């Protein structure tokens, strides 16, 4: 089935691949751009992997930038757009749940794909050979499944952020997480403390801005939540015995995130006066929705009829939300 897949490559990507192949090297579009193309989604960027070493890539192209040359990555500039070209590599031992101590270049595409996080991100494509799918990423796309390449525990021990990335992909694509992969997140969850707040914020924001923002519950189910947003775990445990509410505080807030996205889609023009990007506006709205009741657990009182009240929670919530956003390193 893989050989029947045809992907329309951008002209610049085709040119880079053709130049490398004409010089006797292998070259492929790889990773998320292949995944998104198969799903008929517009890729955010196009990455290329090659058997050529960084110094060999630099010889072949007039304009390059050494963006990550120690890890084999050279950015090739075409029409003012950068395309990352990375040499096939094998990652060495990971010491900090993020960086390999060393990388070894290899001549094998299969070895390079083997080190990647999820099967749906471990496919490569060029027009000469078609789709290379060593780990059934295509099958997982059809099954709407997020599954690690090889051992989930090993992949997450290499880079702890992959746990949150898996949940983010589940949200963006509205997929489920394969059971062994989900179990491994629960086992390795404490290592998320080794990941910077900025990297966590990026993944969390992409998740909240996605149509599957409710997949945030996967972070709670796996025990990951307490390492980056423990306040939300408390919100999920806070019932609202009140005629105006049918959810606990956490599920109510998640529903608000979903509704605010729908409203924004309907009323985008109302925000044009800000001059802000759609991404910035939506980010502000979804965090506002998620955190608007963040102080309710602190402010809950119960009257003589057993009805819950949350007097003063907006003011207390504003202060608490500010603390959370600072912790996540927002500007």
Short mmCIF file of C-alpha atoms in Angstrom, two decimals:
data_model
loop_
_atom_site.label_atom_id
_atom_site.label_comp_id
_atom_site.label_asym_id
_atom_site.label_seq_id
_atom_site.Cartn_x
_atom_site.Cartn_y
_atom_site.Cartn_z
CA UNK A 1 0.00 0.00 0.00
CA UNK A 2 2.87 2.38 0.82
CA UNK A 3 4.14 2.45 -2.75
CA UNK A 4 0.73 3.70 -3.93
CA UNK A 5 0.98 6.86 -1.85
CA UNK A 6 1.79 9.94 -3.91
CA UNK A 7 2.77 13.19 -2.22
CA UNK A 8 3.01 16.52 -4.03
CA UNK A 9 6.33 17.99 -2.92
CA UNK A 10 6.94 21.76 -3.05
CA UNK A 11 9.26 22.75 -5.89
CA UNK A 12 12.00 23.85 -3.50
CA UNK A 13 11.89 20.49 -1.68
CA UNK A 14 12.04 18.61 -4.99
CA UNK A 15 15.01 20.71 -6.03
CA UNK A 16 16.93 20.04 -2.81
CA UNK A 17 16.25 16.30 -3.05
CA UNK A 18 17.21 16.23 -6.74
CA UNK A 19 20.47 18.09 -6.14
CA UNK A 20 21.44 15.63 -3.40
CA UNK A 21 20.46 12.61 -5.48
CA UNK A 22 22.31 13.90 -8.54
CA UNK A 23 25.44 14.14 -6.40
CA UNK A 24 25.10 10.48 -5.48
CA UNK A 25 23.40 10.81 -2.09
CA UNK A 26 20.07 9.60 -0.79
CA UNK A 27 17.51 12.25 0.18
CA UNK A 28 13.93 12.19 1.42
CA UNK A 29 11.21 14.39 2.82
CA UNK A 30 10.71 13.05 6.32
CA UNK A 31 8.60 13.28 9.47
CA UNK A 32 5.64 15.56 10.06
CA UNK A 33 5.45 16.89 6.51
CA UNK A 34 4.97 13.35 5.19
CA UNK A 35 2.38 12.58 7.87
CA UNK A 36 0.42 15.77 7.20
CA UNK A 37 0.54 15.32 3.43
CA UNK A 38 -0.95 11.83 3.72
CA UNK A 39 -3.69 13.27 5.95
CA UNK A 40 -4.30 16.09 3.43
CA UNK A 41 -3.21 18.67 5.98
CA UNK A 42 -0.96 21.61 5.08
CA UNK A 43 2.53 20.94 6.55
CA UNK A 44 3.97 23.70 8.71
CA UNK A 45 7.41 23.02 7.26
CA UNK A 46 9.33 20.48 5.20
CA UNK A 47 12.29 18.58 6.63
CA UNK A 48 14.72 16.58 4.55
CA UNK A 49 16.96 13.71 5.62
CA UNK A 50 19.98 12.59 3.62
CA UNK A 51 22.97 10.28 3.56
CA UNK A 52 25.18 13.32 2.81
CA UNK A 53 27.26 14.71 5.65
CA UNK A 54 26.70 18.36 6.67
CA UNK A 55 29.90 19.53 4.97
CA UNK A 56 28.83 17.77 1.77
CA UNK A 57 25.42 19.44 1.89
CA UNK A 58 27.07 22.85 2.28
CA UNK A 59 29.18 22.30 -0.82
CA UNK A 60 26.11 21.57 -2.95
CA UNK A 61 24.05 24.66 -2.05
CA UNK A 62 24.94 28.34 -2.30
CA UNK A 63 23.08 29.57 0.77
CA UNK A 64 23.13 27.53 3.97
CA UNK A 65 23.02 28.18 7.70
CA UNK A 66 24.64 25.97 10.34
CA UNK A 67 21.52 25.71 12.50
CA UNK A 68 22.41 22.45 14.26
CA UNK A 69 25.50 21.20 12.57
CA UNK A 70 26.71 19.26 15.63
CA UNK A 71 23.58 17.14 15.23
CA UNK A 72 23.90 16.99 11.45
CA UNK A 73 21.46 19.76 10.50
CA UNK A 74 22.12 22.41 7.87
CA UNK A 75 19.38 24.83 6.78
CA UNK A 76 19.27 25.33 3.02
CA UNK A 77 17.75 28.65 1.93
CA UNK A 78 15.52 28.64 -1.12
CA UNK A 79 13.56 31.76 -2.08
CA UNK A 80 14.10 33.14 1.44
CA UNK A 81 12.58 30.03 3.02
CA UNK A 82 14.70 27.70 5.12
CA UNK A 83 14.57 23.91 4.76
CA UNK A 84 16.34 21.80 7.36
CA UNK A 85 18.52 19.10 5.81
CA UNK A 86 19.76 16.56 8.37
CA UNK A 87 22.20 13.72 7.93
CA UNK A 88 21.01 10.20 8.81
CA UNK A 89 22.04 9.68 12.40
CA UNK A 90 21.91 7.40 15.42
CA UNK A 91 21.50 9.11 18.78
CA UNK A 92 23.86 8.11 21.57
CA UNK A 93 23.03 7.83 25.27
CA UNK A 94 20.65 10.44 26.70
CA UNK A 95 21.77 11.97 30.00
CA UNK A 96 19.12 14.60 30.74
CA UNK A 97 15.86 13.30 29.24
CA UNK A 98 16.39 15.68 26.37
CA UNK A 99 19.81 15.69 24.66
CA UNK A 100 21.85 12.74 23.37
CA UNK A 101 25.41 12.84 24.70
CA UNK A 102 26.58 12.28 21.13
CA UNK A 103 25.21 11.50 17.69
CA UNK A 104 26.71 9.14 15.14
CA UNK A 105 26.11 9.64 11.44
CA UNK A 106 24.96 6.54 9.56
CA UNK A 107 24.44 5.52 5.95
CA UNK A 108 21.13 3.83 6.79
CA UNK A 109 17.78 5.54 6.41
CA UNK A 110 16.17 2.76 8.45
CA UNK A 111 18.49 3.44 11.41
CA UNK A 112 17.64 7.13 11.22
CA UNK A 113 13.89 6.44 11.20
CA UNK A 114 14.28 4.02 14.11
CA UNK A 115 15.33 6.84 16.48
CA UNK A 116 12.19 8.93 15.85
CA UNK A 117 9.37 9.36 18.37
CA UNK A 118 6.13 8.03 16.86
CA UNK A 119 5.42 5.75 13.93
CA UNK A 120 3.36 8.42 12.16
CA UNK A 121 6.45 10.68 12.24
CA UNK A 122 8.86 7.98 11.05
CA UNK A 123 7.97 7.87 7.36
CA UNK A 124 10.07 9.18 4.47
CA UNK A 125 9.19 10.00 0.87
CA UNK A 126 10.78 10.94 -2.41
CA UNK A 127 9.50 10.77 -5.96
CA UNK A 128 12.03 8.11 -6.96
CA UNK A 129 11.17 5.42 -4.41
CA UNK A 130 7.84 6.55 -3.01
CA UNK A 131 6.95 6.08 0.66
CA UNK A 132 9.26 4.32 3.10
CA UNK A 133 7.27 3.10 6.10
CA UNK A 134 9.33 0.74 8.24
CA UNK A 135 7.15 0.91 11.36
CA UNK A 136 3.58 0.88 9.97
CA UNK A 137 3.00 4.59 10.41
CA UNK A 138 0.50 4.41 7.57
CA UNK A 139 -1.44 1.74 9.44
CA UNK A 140 -1.45 3.88 12.58
CA UNK A 141 -2.78 6.82 10.59
CA UNK A 142 -5.62 4.61 9.39
CA UNK A 143 -6.19 3.38 12.95
CA UNK A 144 -5.99 6.98 14.23
CA UNK A 145 -3.37 5.86 16.71
CA UNK A 146 -0.32 7.46 18.38
CA UNK A 147 2.27 4.72 18.93
CA UNK A 148 5.97 4.96 19.73
CA UNK A 149 8.65 3.60 17.42
CA UNK A 150 10.04 0.54 19.22
CA UNK A 151 10.02 0.66 23.01
CA UNK A 152 7.83 3.51 24.36
CA UNK A 153 9.83 3.63 27.59
CA UNK A 154 13.10 4.08 25.68
CA UNK A 155 11.65 6.83 23.48
CA UNK A 156 10.37 8.75 26.50
CA UNK A 157 13.58 8.26 28.47
CA UNK A 158 15.44 9.80 25.54
CA UNK A 159 13.29 12.95 25.53
CA UNK A 160 10.67 13.40 28.24
CA UNK A 161 8.84 16.06 26.22
CA UNK A 162 7.75 13.30 23.83
CA UNK A 163 5.12 12.30 26.40
CA UNK A 164 3.39 15.66 26.12
CA UNK A 165 4.02 15.72 22.35
CA UNK A 166 2.15 12.43 22.04
CA UNK A 167 -0.84 13.93 23.84
CA UNK A 168 -0.60 17.05 21.71
CA UNK A 169 -0.62 14.98 18.50
CA UNK A 170 -3.62 13.07 19.84
CA UNK A 171 -5.39 16.40 20.25
CA UNK A 172 -4.38 17.98 16.95
CA UNK A 173 -5.20 14.85 14.94
CA UNK A 174 -8.01 13.69 17.25
CA UNK A 175 -6.34 10.28 17.58
CA UNK A 176 -6.07 7.92 20.54
CA UNK A 177 -2.84 6.84 22.24
CA UNK A 178 -1.91 3.16 21.92
CA UNK A 179 -2.15 1.36 25.25
CA UNK A 180 1.55 0.46 25.75
CA UNK A 181 2.53 3.99 24.81
CA UNK A 182 0.01 5.37 27.31
CA UNK A 183 1.25 3.01 30.04
CA UNK A 184 4.83 4.15 29.47
CA UNK A 185 3.82 7.80 29.92
CA UNK A 186 2.44 6.89 33.34
CA UNK A 187 5.69 5.14 34.25
CA UNK A 188 8.03 7.89 33.03
CA UNK A 189 5.86 10.94 33.90
CA UNK A 190 8.13 12.27 36.71
CA UNK A 191 10.98 12.86 34.23
CA UNK A 192 9.00 15.77 32.74
CA UNK A 193 10.60 17.89 35.49
CA UNK A 194 13.77 17.81 33.36
CA UNK A 195 12.04 19.68 30.52
CA UNK A 196 12.08 23.48 30.31
CA UNK A 197 8.89 25.46 30.91
CA UNK A 198 9.20 27.00 27.45
CA UNK A 199 9.09 23.61 25.69
CA UNK A 200 6.16 22.47 27.83
CA UNK A 201 4.31 25.72 27.13
CA UNK A 202 4.70 25.25 23.38
CA UNK A 203 3.17 21.77 23.45
CA UNK A 204 0.39 22.76 25.87
CA UNK A 205 -0.55 25.78 23.75
CA UNK A 206 -0.73 23.72 20.55
CA UNK A 207 -2.94 21.20 22.36
CA UNK A 208 -5.31 23.82 23.77
CA UNK A 209 -5.63 25.51 20.38
CA UNK A 210 -6.49 22.21 18.67
CA UNK A 211 -9.91 20.75 17.99
CA UNK A 212 -9.04 17.91 20.35
CA UNK A 213 -8.23 20.13 23.34
CA UNK A 214 -10.17 17.68 25.52
CA UNK A 215 -7.20 15.29 25.11
CA UNK A 216 -5.68 17.31 27.95
CA UNK A 217 -7.46 14.72 30.11
CA UNK A 218 -4.86 12.19 28.93
CA UNK A 219 -2.28 14.14 30.92
CA UNK A 220 -4.43 13.70 34.02
CA UNK A 221 -5.06 10.00 33.35
CA UNK A 222 -1.34 9.26 32.97
CA UNK A 223 -0.23 11.34 35.97
CA UNK A 224 1.61 13.82 33.77
CA UNK A 225 -0.57 16.79 34.72
CA UNK A 226 0.85 17.31 38.20
CA UNK A 227 4.27 18.06 36.74
CA UNK A 228 3.20 21.05 34.65
CA UNK A 229 -0.34 22.14 35.66
CA UNK A 230 -1.22 20.71 39.09
CA UNK A 231 -3.93 23.35 39.55
CA UNK A 232 -5.98 21.66 36.85
CA UNK A 233 -5.87 18.34 38.70
CA UNK A 234 -7.42 20.12 41.70
CA UNK A 235 -10.05 21.70 39.45
CA UNK A 236 -11.07 18.24 38.24
CA UNK A 237 -11.61 17.16 41.84
CA UNK A 238 -13.78 20.21 42.65
CA UNK A 239 -17.49 19.51 42.26
CA UNK A 240 -19.97 22.34 41.65
CA UNK A 241 -23.16 21.44 43.49
CA UNK A 242 -24.96 24.44 42.09
CA UNK A 243 -28.10 24.85 39.91
CA UNK A 244 -26.01 26.67 37.27
CA UNK A 245 -23.45 23.89 36.73
CA UNK A 246 -23.47 20.26 35.60
CA UNK A 247 -19.69 19.67 35.50
CA UNK A 248 -16.86 19.75 37.98
CA UNK A 249 -14.66 22.84 37.63
CA UNK A 250 -12.09 21.11 35.41
CA UNK A 251 -14.50 19.61 32.88
CA UNK A 252 -16.45 22.88 32.85
CA UNK A 253 -13.25 24.73 31.94
CA UNK A 254 -12.36 22.24 29.20
CA UNK A 255 -15.85 22.71 27.74
CA UNK A 256 -15.25 26.47 27.84
CA UNK A 257 -12.02 26.01 25.83
CA UNK A 258 -13.92 24.11 23.15
CA UNK A 259 -16.74 26.66 23.02
CA UNK A 260 -14.38 29.65 22.87
CA UNK A 261 -12.69 28.08 19.82
CA UNK A 262 -16.06 27.71 18.08
CA UNK A 263 -17.03 31.29 18.91
CA UNK A 264 -13.73 32.61 17.65
CA UNK A 265 -14.19 30.82 14.32
CA UNK A 266 -17.60 32.49 13.98
CA UNK A 267 -16.45 35.97 15.00
CA UNK A 268 -12.85 36.34 13.79
CA UNK A 269 -13.60 39.69 12.18
CA UNK A 270 -14.46 41.18 15.56
CA UNK A 271 -10.78 40.88 16.53
CA UNK A 272 -9.31 42.51 13.43
CA UNK A 273 -8.86 45.83 15.26
CA UNK A 274 -6.16 44.27 17.48
CA UNK A 275 -3.72 43.78 14.63
CA UNK A 276 -2.68 40.51 16.30
CA UNK A 277 -2.16 37.19 14.55
CA UNK A 278 -4.89 34.56 14.77
CA UNK A 279 -2.48 32.40 16.75
CA UNK A 280 -1.98 35.07 19.40
CA UNK A 281 -5.69 35.83 19.73
CA UNK A 282 -6.64 32.17 20.03
CA UNK A 283 -3.86 31.55 22.57
CA UNK A 284 -5.19 34.34 24.79
CA UNK A 285 -8.76 33.07 24.48
CA UNK A 286 -8.05 29.41 25.24
CA UNK A 287 -5.90 30.17 28.29
CA UNK A 288 -8.55 32.60 29.49
CA UNK A 289 -11.17 29.86 29.13
CA UNK A 290 -9.00 27.21 30.79
CA UNK A 291 -8.07 29.37 33.78
CA UNK A 292 -11.18 31.50 34.29
CA UNK A 293 -12.28 29.34 37.25
CA UNK A 294 -8.82 28.29 38.45
CA UNK A 295 -9.41 29.73 41.96
CA UNK A 296 -12.80 28.13 42.52
CA UNK A 297 -11.29 25.27 44.57
CA UNK A 298 -9.81 27.88 46.95
CA UNK A 299 -13.03 29.89 47.23
CA UNK A 300 -15.67 27.20 47.57
CA UNK A 301 -18.15 27.46 50.44
CA UNK A 302 -21.24 25.38 51.18
CA UNK A 303 -24.49 26.89 52.47
CA UNK A 304 -27.01 25.27 54.80
CA UNK A 305 -28.80 23.68 51.83
CA UNK A 306 -25.60 22.08 50.56
CA UNK A 307 -25.29 24.46 47.61
CA UNK A 308 -21.73 25.36 46.60
CA UNK A 309 -20.71 29.01 46.19
CA UNK A 310 -17.46 30.50 44.92
CA UNK A 311 -17.48 34.12 46.08
CA UNK A 312 -14.44 36.15 45.04
CA UNK A 313 -13.08 33.55 42.65
CA UNK A 314 -12.63 35.92 39.65
CA UNK A 315 -10.25 38.22 41.54
CA UNK A 316 -8.39 35.33 43.16
CA UNK A 317 -8.31 33.54 39.81
CA UNK A 318 -6.70 36.50 38.07
CA UNK A 319 -3.80 36.37 40.52
CA UNK A 320 -3.46 32.61 40.27
CA UNK A 321 -3.62 32.64 36.46
CA UNK A 322 -0.84 35.21 36.39
CA UNK A 323 1.34 32.94 38.54
CA UNK A 324 0.69 29.98 36.24
CA UNK A 325 1.44 31.94 33.07
CA UNK A 326 4.67 33.25 34.60
CA UNK A 327 5.63 29.69 35.54
CA UNK A 328 5.06 28.69 31.92
CA UNK A 329 7.36 31.58 30.88
CA UNK A 330 4.80 33.59 28.93
CA UNK A 331 5.84 37.17 28.23
#
